[in-house]
């Protein structure tokens, strides 16, 4: 298990390709690589990690001999294939919504609850949280320990890449069209995204919240171990190519000191606090593997209320990097028994 054989389901997609870059950048010690996608990409080749790999059709794939299988091809495909991969011995690290609330599959952010990887999950599947939840809980956890969380209110500003490669293309093509005086398509997103903001991500639930907003509440509760955490979100798609931002208001049990809170955030692993400029999706690209925090404030009329802004690369921190850090923990030792 020191040098696992890897499979990436969805290896041609936005998350899969980001994972390939990260495996190379972080010198992940793998001894084999398989890429799986739909029949559209099957038979094409991908060059990465010094290898040229032929993409396999997931529909006919056999996972025998795979130690770790990363899944990022969509929820319904994970629901159909992940358990089969786990049954053939692979540890599945799933990027979709399929297993996030499954009690037999831990929902892991390594910096928050990586200890859950000490044993192989009952299902053989580790779930990766939603892209907006991951950076948020990395900051809420230390806040809870220091001040006690009473209520969290979040508004997200989510990039087109959260809708995959087709989301990026719809934004690029639509922007060119609008500038040329032509209409922009709305296929991947419910309204045209160029020069617009769209407060509707994923499908609407009966209570008027979207599934994306529901995921942020449910997943944060599960990861933080706070089943009654009062958290509400409004999730908004914005015409940014990559990098999700969040405006967060946290009401705490105890008064918050702004200097102490700034130091607390800065002390978190792979977190960076900006004080003389504001972090934006465009300005954080030099360090895309960090959660960037700015505008840390305490409400002068309510000292138990803190506010901050965060920016995180959704394809990396919100998906591929979190998944890879799970694998790194598994390979590194303590949680090796997970495989
Ligand atoms: N983008 C993000 O920021 C983000 C963050 C967290 C989680 N996720 C989740 O990760 C998953 C993938 O997202 P993405 O952004 O990478 O999407 P994407 O760019 O659209 O890529 C989708 C991948 O799935 C493959 N695929 C599609 N239909 C398939 C089928 N029938 N059989 C086998 N493979 C199939 C595609 O292969 P082809 O080349 O053959 O089409 C491609 O490799 C989604 O569940 C998404 O919710 C995404």
CSV table of N, CA and C in Angstrom, one decimal, residues 14-150:
chain,number,residue,atom,x,y,z
A,14,UNK,N,-13.3,17.9,-15.3
A,14,UNK,CA,-12.6,19.0,-14.6
A,14,UNK,C,-11.9,18.6,-13.3
A,15,UNK,N,-12.6,17.8,-12.5
A,15,UNK,CA,-12.1,17.3,-11.2
A,15,UNK,C,-11.0,16.3,-11.5
A,16,UNK,N,-11.3,15.3,-12.4
A,16,UNK,CA,-10.3,14.3,-12.7
A,16,UNK,C,-9.0,14.8,-13.2
A,17,UNK,N,-9.1,15.8,-14.1
A,17,UNK,CA,-7.8,16.4,-14.7
A,17,UNK,C,-7.1,17.2,-13.6
A,18,UNK,N,-7.8,17.8,-12.7
A,18,UNK,CA,-7.1,18.5,-11.6
A,18,UNK,C,-6.4,17.5,-10.7
A,19,UNK,N,-7.1,16.4,-10.5
A,19,UNK,CA,-6.5,15.3,-9.7
A,19,UNK,C,-5.2,14.8,-10.3
A,20,UNK,N,-5.2,14.7,-11.6
A,20,UNK,CA,-4.0,14.2,-12.3
A,20,UNK,C,-2.8,15.2,-12.1
A,21,UNK,N,-3.1,16.5,-12.2
A,21,UNK,CA,-2.1,17.6,-12.0
A,21,UNK,C,-1.6,17.4,-10.5
A,22,UNK,N,-2.5,17.3,-9.6
A,22,UNK,CA,-2.1,17.2,-8.2
A,22,UNK,C,-1.3,16.0,-7.9
A,23,UNK,N,-1.6,14.9,-8.5
A,23,UNK,CA,-0.8,13.6,-8.2
A,23,UNK,C,0.6,13.9,-8.6
A,24,UNK,N,0.8,14.6,-9.7
A,24,UNK,CA,2.1,14.9,-10.2
A,24,UNK,C,2.8,16.0,-9.3
A,25,UNK,N,2.1,17.1,-9.1
A,25,UNK,CA,2.7,18.2,-8.3
A,25,UNK,C,3.1,17.7,-6.9
A,26,UNK,N,2.3,16.8,-6.3
A,26,UNK,CA,2.6,16.4,-4.9
A,26,UNK,C,3.4,15.1,-4.9
A,27,UNK,N,3.9,14.6,-6.0
A,27,UNK,CA,4.7,13.4,-6.1
A,27,UNK,C,4.0,12.2,-5.4
A,28,UNK,N,2.8,12.0,-5.6
A,28,UNK,CA,2.0,10.9,-5.0
A,28,UNK,C,2.6,9.6,-5.4
A,29,UNK,N,2.9,8.7,-4.5
A,29,UNK,CA,3.7,7.5,-4.8
A,29,UNK,C,2.8,6.4,-5.4
A,30,UNK,N,2.4,6.5,-6.6
A,30,UNK,CA,1.5,5.5,-7.2
A,30,UNK,C,2.3,4.5,-8.0
A,31,UNK,N,1.7,3.3,-8.2
A,31,UNK,CA,2.4,2.2,-9.0
A,31,UNK,C,1.6,1.8,-10.2
A,32,UNK,N,0.5,2.5,-10.4
A,32,UNK,CA,-0.3,2.1,-11.6
A,32,UNK,C,-1.4,3.2,-11.7
A,33,UNK,N,-1.9,3.5,-12.9
A,33,UNK,CA,-2.9,4.5,-13.1
A,33,UNK,C,-3.9,4.0,-14.2
A,34,UNK,N,-5.2,4.0,-13.9
A,34,UNK,CA,-6.2,3.7,-14.9
A,34,UNK,C,-7.2,4.9,-14.9
A,35,UNK,N,-7.6,5.2,-16.1
A,35,UNK,CA,-8.6,6.3,-16.2
A,35,UNK,C,-9.9,5.8,-16.8
A,36,UNK,N,-11.0,6.2,-16.3
A,36,UNK,CA,-12.3,5.7,-16.8
A,36,UNK,C,-13.2,6.8,-17.0
A,37,UNK,N,-14.0,6.7,-18.1
A,37,UNK,CA,-14.9,7.8,-18.4
A,37,UNK,C,-16.1,7.1,-19.2
A,38,UNK,N,-16.8,7.9,-19.9
A,38,UNK,CA,-17.9,7.4,-20.7
A,38,UNK,C,-17.4,6.8,-22.0
A,39,UNK,N,-18.3,6.2,-22.8
A,39,UNK,CA,-17.9,5.7,-24.1
A,39,UNK,C,-17.4,6.8,-25.0
A,40,UNK,N,-17.8,8.0,-24.8
A,40,UNK,CA,-17.4,9.1,-25.6
A,40,UNK,C,-15.9,9.3,-25.6
A,41,UNK,N,-15.3,9.1,-24.4
A,41,UNK,CA,-13.8,9.3,-24.3
A,41,UNK,C,-13.1,8.0,-24.3
A,42,UNK,N,-13.7,6.9,-24.2
A,42,UNK,CA,-13.1,5.6,-24.1
A,42,UNK,C,-12.2,5.4,-25.4
A,43,UNK,N,-11.0,5.0,-25.2
A,43,UNK,CA,-10.1,4.8,-26.3
A,43,UNK,C,-9.2,6.0,-26.6
A,44,UNK,N,-9.5,7.2,-26.1
A,44,UNK,CA,-8.6,8.3,-26.2
A,44,UNK,C,-7.5,8.1,-25.2
A,45,UNK,N,-6.4,8.9,-25.4
A,45,UNK,CA,-5.3,8.8,-24.5
A,45,UNK,C,-5.1,10.1,-23.7
A,46,UNK,N,-4.6,10.0,-22.5
A,46,UNK,CA,-4.3,11.1,-21.7
A,46,UNK,C,-2.8,11.0,-21.2
A,47,UNK,N,-2.1,12.1,-21.4
A,47,UNK,CA,-0.7,12.0,-21.0
A,47,UNK,C,-0.5,12.8,-19.7
A,48,UNK,N,-0.1,12.1,-18.7
A,48,UNK,CA,0.1,12.8,-17.4
A,48,UNK,C,1.0,11.9,-16.5
A,49,UNK,N,1.7,12.5,-15.6
A,49,UNK,CA,2.6,11.7,-14.7
A,49,UNK,C,3.6,10.9,-15.5
A,50,UNK,N,4.0,11.4,-16.7
A,50,UNK,CA,5.0,10.7,-17.5
A,50,UNK,C,4.5,9.5,-18.1
A,51,UNK,N,3.2,9.3,-18.1
A,51,UNK,CA,2.6,8.1,-18.7
A,51,UNK,C,1.6,8.5,-19.8
A,52,UNK,N,1.4,7.7,-20.8
A,52,UNK,CA,0.2,7.9,-21.7
A,52,UNK,C,-0.7,6.8,-21.4
A,53,UNK,N,-1.9,7.1,-20.9
A,53,UNK,CA,-2.9,6.2,-20.5
A,53,UNK,C,-4.1,6.2,-21.4
A,54,UNK,N,-4.5,5.0,-21.8
A,54,UNK,CA,-5.8,4.9,-22.6
A,54,UNK,C,-7.0,4.9,-21.7
A,55,UNK,N,-7.9,5.8,-22.0
A,55,UNK,CA,-9.1,5.9,-21.2
A,55,UNK,C,-10.0,4.7,-21.4
A,56,UNK,N,-10.5,4.1,-20.3
A,56,UNK,CA,-11.4,2.9,-20.4
A,56,UNK,C,-12.8,3.3,-20.3
A,57,UNK,N,-13.7,2.5,-20.8
A,57,UNK,CA,-15.2,2.8,-20.7
A,57,UNK,C,-15.6,2.2,-19.3
A,58,UNK,N,-16.1,3.1,-18.5
A,58,UNK,CA,-16.6,2.6,-17.2
A,58,UNK,C,-17.6,1.5,-17.3
A,59,UNK,N,-18.4,1.5,-18.3
A,59,UNK,CA,-19.5,0.5,-18.4
A,59,UNK,C,-18.9,-0.9,-18.5
A,60,UNK,N,-17.7,-1.1,-18.9
A,60,UNK,CA,-17.1,-2.4,-19.0
A,60,UNK,C,-15.9,-2.6,-18.1
A,61,UNK,N,-15.7,-1.7,-17.2
A,61,UNK,CA,-14.5,-1.7,-16.3
A,61,UNK,C,-14.5,-2.7,-15.2
A,62,UNK,N,-13.4,-3.3,-14.9
A,62,UNK,CA,-13.2,-4.2,-13.8
A,62,UNK,C,-12.2,-3.6,-12.9
A,63,UNK,N,-12.6,-3.5,-11.6
A,63,UNK,CA,-11.7,-2.7,-10.7
A,63,UNK,C,-10.7,-3.7,-10.0
A,64,UNK,N,-10.6,-4.9,-10.3
A,64,UNK,CA,-9.7,-5.9,-9.7
A,64,UNK,C,-8.3,-5.3,-9.8
A,65,UNK,N,-7.6,-5.3,-8.7
A,65,UNK,CA,-6.2,-4.9,-8.7
A,65,UNK,C,-6.0,-3.4,-8.4
A,66,UNK,N,-7.1,-2.7,-8.3
A,66,UNK,CA,-7.1,-1.3,-7.9
A,66,UNK,C,-7.1,-1.1,-6.4
A,67,UNK,N,-6.1,-0.3,-5.9
A,67,UNK,CA,-6.1,-0.1,-4.4
A,67,UNK,C,-6.9,1.1,-4.0
A,68,UNK,N,-6.8,2.2,-4.8
A,68,UNK,CA,-7.6,3.4,-4.5
A,68,UNK,C,-8.3,3.9,-5.8
A,69,UNK,N,-9.7,4.0,-5.7
A,69,UNK,CA,-10.4,4.5,-6.9
A,69,UNK,C,-11.1,5.8,-6.5
A,70,UNK,N,-10.7,6.8,-7.2
A,70,UNK,CA,-11.3,8.2,-7.1
A,70,UNK,C,-12.5,8.2,-8.0
A,71,UNK,N,-13.6,8.7,-7.5
A,71,UNK,CA,-14.8,8.8,-8.4
A,71,UNK,C,-15.2,10.2,-8.5
A,72,UNK,N,-15.3,10.7,-9.8
A,72,UNK,CA,-15.8,12.1,-10.0
A,72,UNK,C,-16.4,12.1,-11.4
A,73,UNK,N,-17.5,11.3,-11.5
A,73,UNK,CA,-18.2,11.2,-12.8
A,73,UNK,C,-19.7,11.6,-12.6
A,74,UNK,N,-20.1,11.9,-11.4
A,74,UNK,CA,-21.5,12.3,-11.2
A,74,UNK,C,-22.1,11.3,-10.2
A,75,UNK,N,-23.1,11.8,-9.5
A,75,UNK,CA,-23.8,11.1,-8.4
A,75,UNK,C,-24.4,9.7,-8.8
A,76,UNK,N,-25.1,9.7,-9.9
A,76,UNK,CA,-25.7,8.5,-10.3
A,76,UNK,C,-24.7,7.4,-10.7
A,77,UNK,N,-23.6,7.8,-11.3
A,77,UNK,CA,-22.6,6.8,-11.6
A,77,UNK,C,-21.9,6.3,-10.4
A,78,UNK,N,-21.7,7.2,-9.4
A,78,UNK,CA,-21.1,6.7,-8.1
A,78,UNK,C,-22.0,5.7,-7.5
A,79,UNK,N,-23.3,6.1,-7.4
A,79,UNK,CA,-24.3,5.2,-6.8
A,79,UNK,C,-24.3,3.8,-7.4
A,80,UNK,N,-24.0,3.8,-8.7
A,80,UNK,CA,-24.1,2.5,-9.5
A,80,UNK,C,-22.8,1.7,-9.4
A,81,UNK,N,-21.6,2.4,-9.3
A,81,UNK,CA,-20.3,1.8,-9.5
A,81,UNK,C,-19.4,1.7,-8.3
A,82,UNK,N,-19.6,2.7,-7.4
A,82,UNK,CA,-18.6,2.8,-6.3
A,82,UNK,C,-18.6,1.5,-5.4
A,83,UNK,N,-19.8,1.0,-5.1
A,83,UNK,CA,-19.8,-0.2,-4.2
A,83,UNK,C,-19.2,-1.4,-4.9
A,84,UNK,N,-19.3,-1.5,-6.3
A,84,UNK,CA,-18.7,-2.6,-7.0
A,84,UNK,C,-17.1,-2.4,-6.9
A,85,UNK,N,-16.6,-1.2,-7.0
A,85,UNK,CA,-15.2,-1.0,-6.9
A,85,UNK,C,-14.7,-1.4,-5.5
A,86,UNK,N,-15.5,-1.0,-4.5
A,86,UNK,CA,-15.1,-1.3,-3.1
A,86,UNK,C,-15.2,-2.8,-2.9
A,87,UNK,N,-16.2,-3.5,-3.5
A,87,UNK,CA,-16.3,-4.9,-3.3
A,87,UNK,C,-15.1,-5.7,-3.9
A,88,UNK,N,-14.5,-5.0,-4.9
A,88,UNK,CA,-13.3,-5.7,-5.5
A,88,UNK,C,-12.0,-5.3,-4.8
A,89,UNK,N,-12.1,-4.6,-3.7
A,89,UNK,CA,-11.0,-4.4,-2.8
A,89,UNK,C,-10.4,-3.0,-2.8
A,90,UNK,N,-10.9,-2.1,-3.7
A,90,UNK,CA,-10.4,-0.8,-3.7
A,90,UNK,C,-11.0,0.1,-2.6
A,91,UNK,N,-10.2,1.0,-2.1
A,91,UNK,CA,-10.8,2.0,-1.2
A,91,UNK,C,-11.3,3.1,-2.2
A,92,UNK,N,-12.6,3.4,-2.1
A,92,UNK,CA,-13.2,4.4,-3.0
A,92,UNK,C,-13.2,5.8,-2.3
A,93,UNK,N,-12.7,6.8,-3.0
A,93,UNK,CA,-12.8,8.2,-2.5
A,93,UNK,C,-13.7,8.9,-3.5
A,94,UNK,N,-14.9,9.2,-3.0
A,94,UNK,CA,-16.0,9.7,-3.9
A,94,UNK,C,-16.2,11.2,-3.8
A,95,UNK,N,-16.2,11.8,-4.9
A,95,UNK,CA,-16.4,13.3,-5.0
A,95,UNK,C,-17.8,13.7,-5.1
A,96,UNK,N,-18.7,12.8,-5.3
A,96,UNK,CA,-20.1,13.2,-5.6
A,96,UNK,C,-21.0,13.2,-4.3
A,97,UNK,N,-22.2,13.4,-4.5
A,97,UNK,CA,-23.2,13.5,-3.4
A,97,UNK,C,-23.7,12.2,-3.0
A,98,UNK,N,-23.3,11.1,-3.7
A,98,UNK,CA,-23.9,9.8,-3.5
A,98,UNK,C,-23.9,9.2,-2.1
A,99,UNK,N,-22.7,9.4,-1.4
A,99,UNK,CA,-22.5,8.7,-0.1
A,99,UNK,C,-22.3,9.7,1.1
A,100,UNK,N,-22.5,11.0,0.9
A,100,UNK,CA,-22.1,12.0,1.9
A,100,UNK,C,-22.9,11.8,3.2
A,101,UNK,N,-24.1,11.3,3.1
A,101,UNK,CA,-24.9,11.1,4.3
A,101,UNK,C,-25.1,9.7,4.7
A,102,UNK,N,-24.3,8.8,4.0
A,102,UNK,CA,-24.4,7.4,4.3
A,102,UNK,C,-23.6,7.1,5.6
A,103,UNK,N,-24.2,6.5,6.6
A,103,UNK,CA,-23.6,6.3,7.9
A,103,UNK,C,-22.4,5.3,7.8
A,104,UNK,N,-22.3,4.5,6.8
A,104,UNK,CA,-21.2,3.6,6.6
A,104,UNK,C,-20.0,4.1,5.8
A,105,UNK,N,-20.2,5.4,5.4
A,105,UNK,CA,-19.1,6.0,4.6
A,105,UNK,C,-18.8,7.3,5.3
A,106,UNK,N,-17.6,7.4,5.9
A,106,UNK,CA,-17.2,8.7,6.5
A,106,UNK,C,-17.1,9.8,5.6
A,107,UNK,N,-17.5,11.0,6.0
A,107,UNK,CA,-17.5,12.3,5.2
A,107,UNK,C,-16.3,13.0,5.8
A,108,UNK,N,-15.2,13.1,5.0
A,108,UNK,CA,-13.9,13.5,5.6
A,108,UNK,C,-13.3,14.8,4.9
A,109,UNK,N,-12.9,15.7,5.8
A,109,UNK,CA,-12.0,16.8,5.5
A,109,UNK,C,-10.8,16.5,6.3
A,110,UNK,N,-9.7,16.2,5.7
A,110,UNK,CA,-8.5,15.7,6.5
A,110,UNK,C,-8.1,16.6,7.7
A,111,UNK,N,-8.2,18.0,7.4
A,111,UNK,CA,-7.8,18.9,8.4
A,111,UNK,C,-8.8,19.0,9.6
A,112,UNK,N,-10.0,18.4,9.4
A,112,UNK,CA,-11.0,18.5,10.5
A,112,UNK,C,-11.2,17.2,11.2
A,113,UNK,N,-11.5,16.2,10.4
A,113,UNK,CA,-11.8,14.9,11.0
A,113,UNK,C,-11.1,13.7,10.3
A,114,UNK,N,-9.9,13.9,9.9
A,114,UNK,CA,-9.0,12.9,9.2
A,114,UNK,C,-8.9,11.6,10.1
A,115,UNK,N,-9.1,11.8,11.4
A,115,UNK,CA,-9.0,10.6,12.3
A,115,UNK,C,-10.0,9.5,12.0
A,116,UNK,N,-11.0,9.9,11.2
A,116,UNK,CA,-12.0,8.9,10.8
A,116,UNK,C,-11.4,7.9,9.9
A,117,UNK,N,-10.2,8.2,9.3
A,117,UNK,CA,-9.6,7.3,8.3
A,117,UNK,C,-8.8,6.2,9.0
A,118,UNK,N,-8.9,6.1,10.3
A,118,UNK,CA,-8.0,5.1,11.0
A,118,UNK,C,-8.4,3.7,10.7
A,119,UNK,N,-9.7,3.5,10.3
A,119,UNK,CA,-10.1,2.1,9.9
A,119,UNK,C,-10.8,2.2,8.5
A,120,UNK,N,-10.7,1.0,7.8
A,120,UNK,CA,-11.4,1.0,6.6
A,120,UNK,C,-12.9,1.2,6.8
A,121,UNK,N,-13.6,2.1,6.0
A,121,UNK,CA,-15.0,2.2,6.3
A,121,UNK,C,-15.8,0.9,6.0
A,122,UNK,N,-16.9,0.8,6.6
A,122,UNK,CA,-17.7,-0.4,6.4
A,122,UNK,C,-18.1,-0.6,5.0
A,123,UNK,N,-18.4,0.5,4.3
A,123,UNK,CA,-18.8,0.5,2.9
A,123,UNK,C,-17.6,0.4,2.0
A,124,UNK,N,-16.4,0.7,2.5
A,124,UNK,CA,-15.2,0.7,1.6
A,124,UNK,C,-15.1,2.1,0.8
A,125,UNK,N,-16.0,3.0,1.2
A,125,UNK,CA,-16.1,4.3,0.5
A,125,UNK,C,-15.9,5.5,1.5
A,126,UNK,N,-15.0,6.4,1.1
A,126,UNK,CA,-14.9,7.6,1.9
A,126,UNK,C,-15.5,8.7,1.0
A,127,UNK,N,-16.4,9.5,1.6
A,127,UNK,CA,-17.1,10.6,0.9
A,127,UNK,C,-16.3,11.9,1.0
A,128,UNK,N,-16.2,12.6,-0.1
A,128,UNK,CA,-15.6,13.9,-0.1
A,128,UNK,C,-16.7,15.0,-0.1
A,129,UNK,N,-16.7,16.0,0.8
A,129,UNK,CA,-17.8,16.9,0.9
A,129,UNK,C,-18.0,17.8,-0.3
A,130,UNK,N,-19.1,18.5,-0.3
A,130,UNK,CA,-19.4,19.6,-1.3
A,130,UNK,C,-18.2,20.6,-1.3
A,131,UNK,N,-18.0,21.2,-2.5
A,131,UNK,CA,-16.9,22.2,-2.7
A,131,UNK,C,-17.0,23.4,-1.8
A,132,UNK,N,-18.2,23.9,-1.4
A,132,UNK,CA,-18.3,25.0,-0.6
A,132,UNK,C,-18.2,24.7,0.9
A,133,UNK,N,-18.6,23.4,1.2
A,133,UNK,CA,-18.6,23.0,2.6
A,133,UNK,C,-17.1,22.9,3.1
A,134,UNK,N,-16.2,22.3,2.3
A,134,UNK,CA,-14.9,22.0,2.7
A,134,UNK,C,-14.2,23.2,3.3
A,135,UNK,N,-14.0,24.3,2.5
A,135,UNK,CA,-13.3,25.5,3.2
A,135,UNK,C,-14.0,26.0,4.4
A,136,UNK,N,-15.3,26.0,4.3
A,136,UNK,CA,-16.1,26.6,5.4
A,136,UNK,C,-15.8,25.9,6.7
A,137,UNK,N,-15.9,24.5,6.7
A,137,UNK,CA,-15.8,23.8,8.0
A,137,UNK,C,-14.3,23.9,8.5
A,138,UNK,N,-13.4,24.1,7.6
A,138,UNK,CA,-12.0,24.2,8.0
A,138,UNK,C,-11.8,25.5,8.9
A,139,UNK,N,-12.7,26.4,8.7
A,139,UNK,CA,-12.6,27.7,9.5
A,139,UNK,C,-13.6,27.6,10.7
A,140,UNK,N,-14.7,26.9,10.5
A,140,UNK,CA,-15.7,26.9,11.6
A,140,UNK,C,-15.3,26.0,12.7
A,141,UNK,N,-14.5,25.0,12.4
A,141,UNK,CA,-14.1,24.1,13.5
A,141,UNK,C,-13.3,24.8,14.6
A,142,UNK,N,-12.2,25.5,14.2
A,142,UNK,CA,-11.5,26.3,15.3
A,142,UNK,C,-12.3,27.3,15.9
A,143,UNK,N,-13.3,28.0,15.2
A,143,UNK,CA,-14.1,29.0,15.8
A,143,UNK,C,-15.0,28.3,16.8
A,144,UNK,N,-15.5,27.1,16.5
A,144,UNK,CA,-16.4,26.4,17.5
A,144,UNK,C,-15.6,26.1,18.8
A,145,UNK,N,-14.4,25.6,18.6
A,145,UNK,CA,-13.6,25.3,19.8
A,145,UNK,C,-13.3,26.5,20.7
A,146,UNK,N,-13.1,27.7,20.0
A,146,UNK,CA,-12.7,28.9,20.8
A,146,UNK,C,-13.9,29.7,21.3
A,147,UNK,N,-14.9,29.8,20.5
A,147,UNK,CA,-16.0,30.7,20.8
A,147,UNK,C,-17.4,30.0,20.9
A,148,UNK,N,-17.6,28.8,20.4
A,148,UNK,CA,-18.9,28.1,20.4
A,148,UNK,C,-19.7,28.7,19.3
A,149,UNK,N,-20.1,27.8,18.4
A,149,UNK,CA,-21.0,28.3,17.3
A,149,UNK,C,-22.4,28.3,17.7
A,150,UNK,N,-23.1,29.4,17.5
A,150,UNK,CA,-24.5,29.5,17.8
A,150,UNK,C,-25.3,29.5,16.5
